[in-house]
């Protein structure tokens, strides 16, 4: 499949905007559900949450289009920009001011993202990797998700709970993104191929579980306590699968790889900083 990086970038940015709008709507709905009340039942009866679902569907459609035009390693980091769209919108709806420290963190995320894309220069890989290539990376990723989920549920600090559950959710979204291109290609061969593929059911399971964990993260605390973790974990998980399973590569030298690694560290550090800043504000 031919690469169209410009089209992929445009679709990915639009997807980030849709995801940001959805996150704001869903967080406001989830935050209104008290602890001890069935979260799923409360959300299913909330029109605001359903509006967020519509935004997610639109964002996912644009994400699929972006993945059809470019590599997972190109598309997924761009979705980090959802944070930049969501912060001012959430602050306005909640009658709060976005602090300079919060904007600095968001700017650092954006710059680190740009460095990752420009220096790393990610390439497309093989979407149809056999199951044995998936096993070890999949076990590692699911293990990390389980650990983050367990620690998040047991955390007493709301900010920490939101951060950990958001990271688990974002990791599952990254896995779903890595599976998306292969599953969408299966539709060319008929619905039987789609339903008979393990990737389809892994995609569905990752998506549903990711949505639930994201709502739990939204319930635990404000958007700036959870969304940074979601938006950072997703591209990192997708990049992990892209590099270890799909044979995607960063087209750069050793120095470029070092710069890219620093960019990833900055992205993770600023996500944690944004969560802690929210907890103390």
mmCIF file of N, CA and C in Angstrom, residues 130-141 198 245:
data_model
loop_
_atom_site.group_PDB
_atom_site.id
_atom_site.type_symbol
_atom_site.label_atom_id
_atom_site.label_comp_id
_atom_site.label_asym_id
_atom_site.label_seq_id
_atom_site.Cartn_x
_atom_site.Cartn_y
_atom_site.Cartn_z
ATOM 1 N N UNK A 130 2.374 -12.887 11.486
ATOM 2 C CA UNK A 130 1.776 -14.130 11.999
ATOM 3 C C UNK A 130 1.656 -14.102 13.520
ATOM 4 N N UNK A 131 0.822 -14.991 14.052
ATOM 5 C CA UNK A 131 0.519 -15.011 15.480
ATOM 6 C C UNK A 131 1.767 -15.187 16.329
ATOM 7 N N UNK A 132 2.723 -16.036 15.895
ATOM 8 C CA UNK A 132 3.903 -16.287 16.730
ATOM 9 C C UNK A 132 4.750 -15.022 16.903
ATOM 10 N N UNK A 133 4.661 -14.083 15.955
ATOM 11 C CA UNK A 133 5.365 -12.818 16.116
ATOM 12 C C UNK A 133 4.696 -11.925 17.154
ATOM 13 N N UNK A 134 3.404 -12.137 17.371
ATOM 14 C CA UNK A 134 2.631 -11.317 18.303
ATOM 15 C C UNK A 134 2.777 -11.773 19.756
ATOM 16 N N UNK A 135 3.036 -13.064 19.983
ATOM 17 C CA UNK A 135 2.861 -13.645 21.313
ATOM 18 C C UNK A 135 3.624 -12.918 22.418
ATOM 19 N N UNK A 136 4.933 -12.816 22.287
ATOM 20 C CA UNK A 136 5.731 -12.215 23.365
ATOM 21 C C UNK A 136 5.394 -10.734 23.564
ATOM 22 N N UNK A 137 5.382 -9.901 22.495
ATOM 23 C CA UNK A 137 4.999 -8.497 22.707
ATOM 24 C C UNK A 137 3.595 -8.337 23.295
ATOM 25 N N UNK A 138 2.674 -9.202 22.864
ATOM 26 C CA UNK A 138 1.305 -9.118 23.371
ATOM 27 C C UNK A 138 1.259 -9.464 24.855
ATOM 28 N N UNK A 139 1.987 -10.490 25.259
ATOM 29 C CA UNK A 139 2.032 -10.868 26.678
ATOM 30 C C UNK A 139 2.642 -9.746 27.513
ATOM 31 N N UNK A 140 3.703 -9.135 27.009
ATOM 32 C CA UNK A 140 4.349 -8.034 27.731
ATOM 33 C C UNK A 140 3.389 -6.860 27.900
ATOM 34 N N UNK A 141 2.716 -6.494 26.813
ATOM 35 C CA UNK A 141 1.817 -5.342 26.865
ATOM 36 C C UNK A 141 0.623 -5.607 27.778
ATOM 37 N N UNK A 198 -8.431 -13.784 14.456
ATOM 38 C CA UNK A 198 -8.229 -13.506 15.882
ATOM 39 C C UNK A 198 -7.962 -12.018 16.110
ATOM 40 N N UNK A 245 6.480 -6.066 16.271
ATOM 41 C CA UNK A 245 5.641 -7.029 15.550
ATOM 42 C C UNK A 245 5.505 -6.683 14.071
#
